[in-house]
Amino acid sequence: QLKFIGQNQFGPSPVNVYSVCGDIGYYGRIDVGSLRTLQIGAVLSNVGPNINLPTTAGIGVAYSTVTQANNQWMMTLDATRLLKDDWKGLRLTGGIEWAFDEQFFLRGGLSWEHADRGNRKFVSLGVGYKGFVNDQSWGLDVHYLVPYGPSGNLSPYQHGFGLTLVINIGNFE
C-alpha cells in the first residue's frame, strides 16, 4: 500500500513538506482443526518517507474456535514498536472476544506500554452487533477504556467511551 502524505514543518519559516511512503504486510491463516484457526500477521508501516514520520513494525497472532452451538471464541496478542527505538518502545496488546451467532459480540482487552514511552495502560470492555440485509451488512460497536496503574488518573483517555458504525454496501448488480 502506498500513501501520499503531507506535513507542516514549523520553524523560523514554516514550510509544507510532501512525501510518499508505504506499508508492507503479511497475513496467513492456518486451519488447526475443523472448527479452529490460527491467524498470523505482520506489518512494516510508513516505510521510506523523507519527513518526520516513524517507521513501525508489528506482529500479531489470533486463535479462534467455534463451539457446537455456533458461538465463536477468539484470543489475540500483538506487539508493535518503532524501528529506531530500543525495546522500551514495545507496546503489547491482547484481547478476547466471544461471538454469539455471528451477530452479538462481547470483548475485553488489555494494552500495555513502557513507562518511558508514554505509560499508557488500559483495560478495554466492549459490545458489538452486526446485522445483515441481503448482501449488505452493518455493525455497531461500543467500547469503554479504563486506565490502570499509577498513571491512570492522569490519562486523557480516563474512562473514555468509543463508538464505531460500520456499513458494508456489498455488491451492485
PDB file of C-alpha atoms in Angstrom:
ATOM      1  CA  GLN A   1       0.000   0.000   0.000  1.00  0.00           C
ATOM      2  CA  LEU A   2       1.391   3.407  -0.974  1.00  0.00           C
ATOM      3  CA  LYS A   3       0.445   6.648   0.771  1.00  0.00           C
ATOM      4  CA  PHE A   4       0.882  10.266  -0.222  1.00  0.00           C
ATOM      5  CA  ILE A   5       1.481  12.320   2.929  1.00  0.00           C
ATOM      6  CA  GLY A   6       1.979  15.949   3.803  1.00  0.00           C
ATOM      7  CA  GLN A   7       3.325  17.678   6.881  1.00  0.00           C
ATOM      8  CA  ASN A   8       3.549  21.252   8.105  1.00  0.00           C
ATOM      9  CA  GLN A   9       7.036  21.783   9.498  1.00  0.00           C
ATOM     10  CA  PHE A  10       7.216  24.773  11.789  1.00  0.00           C
ATOM     11  CA  GLY A  11      10.333  26.786  12.404  1.00  0.00           C
ATOM     12  CA  PRO A  12      11.651  30.255  11.580  1.00  0.00           C
ATOM     13  CA  SER A  13       9.819  29.981   8.253  1.00  0.00           C
ATOM     14  CA  PRO A  14       7.059  27.295   8.192  1.00  0.00           C
ATOM     15  CA  VAL A  15       7.053  25.034   5.152  1.00  0.00           C
ATOM     16  CA  ASN A  16       4.788  22.297   3.784  1.00  0.00           C
ATOM     17  CA  VAL A  17       6.637  19.055   3.005  1.00  0.00           C
ATOM     18  CA  TYR A  18       5.222  16.172   0.943  1.00  0.00           C
ATOM     19  CA  SER A  19       6.422  12.607   0.569  1.00  0.00           C
ATOM     20  CA  VAL A  20       5.396   9.082  -0.367  1.00  0.00           C
ATOM     21  CA  CYS A  21       5.645   6.091   1.947  1.00  0.00           C
ATOM     22  CA  GLY A  22       4.316   2.575   2.013  1.00  0.00           C
ATOM     23  CA  ASP A  23       3.196  -0.298   4.166  1.00  0.00           C
ATOM     24  CA  ILE A  24       4.309  -3.888   3.679  1.00  0.00           C
ATOM     25  CA  GLY A  25       2.215  -6.591   5.286  1.00  0.00           C
ATOM     26  CA  TYR A  26       1.663 -10.319   5.508  1.00  0.00           C
ATOM     27  CA  TYR A  27      -1.413 -12.274   6.599  1.00  0.00           C
ATOM     28  CA  GLY A  28      -1.722 -16.027   6.920  1.00  0.00           C
ATOM     29  CA  ARG A  29      -4.475 -18.327   8.089  1.00  0.00           C
ATOM     30  CA  ILE A  30      -3.914 -21.903   9.232  1.00  0.00           C
ATOM     31  CA  ASP A  31      -6.761 -24.317   9.907  1.00  0.00           C
ATOM     32  CA  VAL A  32      -5.795 -26.182  13.065  1.00  0.00           C
ATOM     33  CA  GLY A  33      -8.884 -28.375  13.037  1.00  0.00           C
ATOM     34  CA  SER A  34     -12.373 -28.428  11.613  1.00  0.00           C
ATOM     35  CA  LEU A  35     -13.533 -25.610  13.915  1.00  0.00           C
ATOM     36  CA  ARG A  36     -10.244 -23.933  14.923  1.00  0.00           C
ATOM     37  CA  THR A  37      -7.998 -21.440  13.111  1.00  0.00           C
ATOM     38  CA  LEU A  38      -4.730 -19.685  13.774  1.00  0.00           C
ATOM     39  CA  GLN A  39      -4.153 -16.313  12.090  1.00  0.00           C
ATOM     40  CA  ILE A  40      -0.767 -14.617  11.852  1.00  0.00           C
ATOM     41  CA  GLY A  41       0.008 -11.130  10.587  1.00  0.00           C
ATOM     42  CA  ALA A  42       2.978  -8.797  10.327  1.00  0.00           C
ATOM     43  CA  VAL A  43       3.382  -5.249   9.042  1.00  0.00           C
ATOM     44  CA  LEU A  44       6.015  -2.592   8.413  1.00  0.00           C
ATOM     45  CA  SER A  45       4.293   0.804   8.348  1.00  0.00           C
ATOM     46  CA  ASN A  46       5.492   4.155   6.974  1.00  0.00           C
ATOM     47  CA  VAL A  47       8.468   2.740   5.064  1.00  0.00           C
ATOM     48  CA  GLY A  48      10.506   5.281   3.115  1.00  0.00           C
ATOM     49  CA  PRO A  49       9.205   8.777   3.929  1.00  0.00           C
ATOM     50  CA  ASN A  50      11.686  11.642   3.917  1.00  0.00           C
ATOM     51  CA  ILE A  51       9.736  13.580   6.565  1.00  0.00           C
ATOM     52  CA  ASN A  52       9.334  13.141  10.292  1.00  0.00           C
ATOM     53  CA  LEU A  53       7.144  10.021  10.266  1.00  0.00           C
ATOM     54  CA  PRO A  54       8.346   6.994  12.245  1.00  0.00           C
ATOM     55  CA  THR A  55       8.574   3.536  10.717  1.00  0.00           C
ATOM     56  CA  THR A  56       6.870   0.937  12.895  1.00  0.00           C
ATOM     57  CA  ALA A  57       6.850  -2.846  12.929  1.00  0.00           C
ATOM     58  CA  GLY A  58       4.101  -5.044  14.257  1.00  0.00           C
ATOM     59  CA  ILE A  59       3.279  -8.711  14.578  1.00  0.00           C
ATOM     60  CA  GLY A  60       0.124 -10.370  15.781  1.00  0.00           C
ATOM     61  CA  VAL A  61      -1.445 -13.748  16.294  1.00  0.00           C
ATOM     62  CA  ALA A  62      -5.071 -14.793  16.803  1.00  0.00           C
ATOM     63  CA  TYR A  63      -6.607 -18.123  17.713  1.00  0.00           C
ATOM     64  CA  SER A  64     -10.307 -18.765  17.197  1.00  0.00           C
ATOM     65  CA  THR A  65     -12.610 -21.698  17.762  1.00  0.00           C
ATOM     66  CA  VAL A  66     -16.276 -22.298  17.022  1.00  0.00           C
ATOM     67  CA  THR A  67     -18.355 -24.213  19.559  1.00  0.00           C
ATOM     68  CA  GLN A  68     -21.072 -26.663  18.636  1.00  0.00           C
ATOM     69  CA  ALA A  69     -23.718 -24.035  19.482  1.00  0.00           C
ATOM     70  CA  ASN A  70     -22.282 -21.819  16.647  1.00  0.00           C
ATOM     71  CA  ASN A  71     -20.637 -19.450  19.111  1.00  0.00           C
ATOM     72  CA  GLN A  72     -17.072 -18.308  18.494  1.00  0.00           C
ATOM     73  CA  TRP A  73     -14.186 -17.534  20.848  1.00  0.00           C
ATOM     74  CA  MET A  74     -11.167 -15.543  19.670  1.00  0.00           C
ATOM     75  CA  MET A  75      -7.983 -14.692  21.567  1.00  0.00           C
ATOM     76  CA  THR A  76      -5.430 -12.225  20.188  1.00  0.00           C
ATOM     77  CA  LEU A  77      -1.976 -10.922  21.048  1.00  0.00           C
ATOM     78  CA  ASP A  78       0.071  -8.344  19.174  1.00  0.00           C
ATOM     79  CA  ALA A  79       3.217  -6.305  19.621  1.00  0.00           C
ATOM     80  CA  THR A  80       4.310  -3.080  17.910  1.00  0.00           C
ATOM     81  CA  ARG A  81       7.355  -0.853  18.199  1.00  0.00           C
ATOM     82  CA  LEU A  82       9.191   1.961  16.441  1.00  0.00           C
ATOM     83  CA  LEU A  83      12.108   0.609  14.406  1.00  0.00           C
ATOM     84  CA  LYS A  84      14.628   3.260  15.516  1.00  0.00           C
ATOM     85  CA  ASP A  85      13.898   2.730  19.193  1.00  0.00           C
ATOM     86  CA  ASP A  86      15.058   0.392  21.934  1.00  0.00           C
ATOM     87  CA  TRP A  87      12.889  -2.380  23.333  1.00  0.00           C
ATOM     88  CA  LYS A  88      11.308   0.015  25.822  1.00  0.00           C
ATOM     89  CA  GLY A  89       9.244   1.235  22.865  1.00  0.00           C
ATOM     90  CA  LEU A  90       7.460  -2.110  22.638  1.00  0.00           C
ATOM     91  CA  ARG A  91       3.677  -1.928  23.052  1.00  0.00           C
ATOM     92  CA  LEU A  92       1.731  -5.107  23.863  1.00  0.00           C
ATOM     93  CA  THR A  93      -1.999  -5.628  23.467  1.00  0.00           C
ATOM     94  CA  GLY A  94      -4.157  -8.662  23.937  1.00  0.00           C
ATOM     95  CA  GLY A  95      -7.826  -9.411  23.840  1.00  0.00           C
ATOM     96  CA  ILE A  96     -10.594 -11.940  23.924  1.00  0.00           C
ATOM     97  CA  GLU A  97     -13.911 -11.929  22.067  1.00  0.00           C
ATOM     98  CA  TRP A  98     -17.000 -14.068  22.333  1.00  0.00           C
ATOM     99  CA  ALA A  99     -19.432 -14.019  19.397  1.00  0.00           C
ATOM    100  CA  PHE A 100     -22.958 -15.317  19.661  1.00  0.00           C
ATOM    101  CA  ASP A 101     -24.449 -16.483  16.344  1.00  0.00           C
ATOM    102  CA  GLU A 102     -22.097 -14.137  14.409  1.00  0.00           C
ATOM    103  CA  GLN A 103     -24.264 -11.169  15.462  1.00  0.00           C
ATOM    104  CA  PHE A 104     -23.654 -10.251  19.119  1.00  0.00           C
ATOM    105  CA  PHE A 105     -20.156  -9.725  20.498  1.00  0.00           C
ATOM    106  CA  LEU A 106     -18.602  -9.298  23.952  1.00  0.00           C
ATOM    107  CA  ARG A 107     -14.983  -8.110  24.055  1.00  0.00           C
ATOM    108  CA  GLY A 108     -12.267  -7.428  26.583  1.00  0.00           C
ATOM    109  CA  GLY A 109      -8.674  -6.359  26.168  1.00  0.00           C
ATOM    110  CA  LEU A 110      -5.508  -5.161  27.794  1.00  0.00           C
ATOM    111  CA  SER A 111      -2.944  -2.673  26.469  1.00  0.00           C
ATOM    112  CA  TRP A 112       0.482  -2.047  27.981  1.00  0.00           C
ATOM    113  CA  GLU A 113       3.201   0.479  27.171  1.00  0.00           C
ATOM    114  CA  HIS A 114       6.516   1.087  28.988  1.00  0.00           C
ATOM    115  CA  ALA A 115       6.654   3.995  31.446  1.00  0.00           C
ATOM    116  CA  ASP A 116       9.440   5.702  29.462  1.00  0.00           C
ATOM    117  CA  ARG A 117       7.389   5.675  26.222  1.00  0.00           C
ATOM    118  CA  GLY A 118       4.040   7.072  27.339  1.00  0.00           C
ATOM    119  CA  ASN A 119       2.988   4.710  30.130  1.00  0.00           C
ATOM    120  CA  ARG A 120      -0.442   4.131  28.584  1.00  0.00           C
ATOM    121  CA  LYS A 121      -2.088   1.142  30.231  1.00  0.00           C
ATOM    122  CA  PHE A 122      -5.730   0.287  29.593  1.00  0.00           C
ATOM    123  CA  VAL A 123      -8.328  -2.366  30.131  1.00  0.00           C
ATOM    124  CA  SER A 124     -10.992  -2.203  27.435  1.00  0.00           C
ATOM    125  CA  LEU A 125     -14.507  -3.574  27.565  1.00  0.00           C
ATOM    126  CA  GLY A 126     -16.835  -3.661  24.587  1.00  0.00           C
ATOM    127  CA  VAL A 127     -20.013  -4.930  23.000  1.00  0.00           C
ATOM    128  CA  GLY A 128     -20.999  -5.146  19.365  1.00  0.00           C
ATOM    129  CA  TYR A 129     -23.803  -6.020  16.992  1.00  0.00           C
ATOM    130  CA  LYS A 130     -23.627  -6.990  13.328  1.00  0.00           C
ATOM    131  CA  GLY A 131     -26.736  -7.028  11.162  1.00  0.00           C
ATOM    132  CA  PHE A 132     -27.284  -8.417   7.676  1.00  0.00           C
ATOM    133  CA  VAL A 133     -29.626  -7.377   4.860  1.00  0.00           C
ATOM    134  CA  ASN A 134     -29.161  -9.471   1.696  1.00  0.00           C
ATOM    135  CA  ASP A 135     -25.503  -8.968   0.621  1.00  0.00           C
ATOM    136  CA  GLN A 136     -25.016  -5.927   2.847  1.00  0.00           C
ATOM    137  CA  SER A 137     -24.051  -5.675   6.497  1.00  0.00           C
ATOM    138  CA  TRP A 138     -23.793  -3.064   9.167  1.00  0.00           C
ATOM    139  CA  GLY A 139     -22.347  -3.067  12.641  1.00  0.00           C
ATOM    140  CA  LEU A 140     -22.289  -1.039  15.809  1.00  0.00           C
ATOM    141  CA  ASP A 141     -19.504  -1.329  18.372  1.00  0.00           C
ATOM    142  CA  VAL A 142     -19.202   0.419  21.727  1.00  0.00           C
ATOM    143  CA  HIS A 143     -16.126   0.258  23.954  1.00  0.00           C
ATOM    144  CA  TYR A 144     -15.047   1.677  27.296  1.00  0.00           C
ATOM    145  CA  LEU A 145     -11.402   2.298  28.295  1.00  0.00           C
ATOM    146  CA  VAL A 146     -10.344   2.012  31.907  1.00  0.00           C
ATOM    147  CA  PRO A 147      -6.762   3.113  32.647  1.00  0.00           C
ATOM    148  CA  TYR A 148      -4.870   1.172  35.293  1.00  0.00           C
ATOM    149  CA  GLY A 149      -1.615   1.649  37.117  1.00  0.00           C
ATOM    150  CA  PRO A 150      -0.168   4.721  38.862  1.00  0.00           C
ATOM    151  CA  SER A 151      -0.559   6.976  35.801  1.00  0.00           C
ATOM    152  CA  GLY A 152      -4.196   6.017  35.234  1.00  0.00           C
ATOM    153  CA  ASN A 153      -5.556   9.097  36.961  1.00  0.00           C
ATOM    154  CA  LEU A 154      -3.595  11.419  34.633  1.00  0.00           C
ATOM    155  CA  SER A 155      -4.669   9.877  31.341  1.00  0.00           C
ATOM    156  CA  PRO A 156      -6.657  11.881  28.774  1.00  0.00           C
ATOM    157  CA  TYR A 157      -8.402   8.594  27.943  1.00  0.00           C
ATOM    158  CA  GLN A 158      -9.545   8.103  31.509  1.00  0.00           C
ATOM    159  CA  HIS A 159     -12.915   6.350  31.425  1.00  0.00           C
ATOM    160  CA  GLY A 160     -13.359   7.101  27.711  1.00  0.00           C
ATOM    161  CA  PHE A 161     -16.129   5.715  25.536  1.00  0.00           C
ATOM    162  CA  GLY A 162     -15.811   4.900  21.849  1.00  0.00           C
ATOM    163  CA  LEU A 163     -18.450   4.262  19.211  1.00  0.00           C
ATOM    164  CA  THR A 164     -17.938   2.735  15.759  1.00  0.00           C
ATOM    165  CA  LEU A 165     -20.509   2.387  12.997  1.00  0.00           C
ATOM    166  CA  VAL A 166     -19.570   0.053  10.117  1.00  0.00           C
ATOM    167  CA  ILE A 167     -21.523  -0.083   6.854  1.00  0.00           C
ATOM    168  CA  ASN A 168     -20.715  -2.622   4.122  1.00  0.00           C
ATOM    169  CA  ILE A 169     -22.646  -1.713   0.982  1.00  0.00           C
ATOM    170  CA  GLY A 170     -21.945  -5.024  -0.769  1.00  0.00           C
ATOM    171  CA  ASN A 171     -22.284  -5.760  -4.487  1.00  0.00           C
ATOM    172  CA  PHE A 172     -24.024  -3.542  -7.008  1.00  0.00           C
ATOM    173  CA  GLU A 173     -25.706  -5.745  -9.614  1.00  0.00           C
TER     174      GLU A 173
END
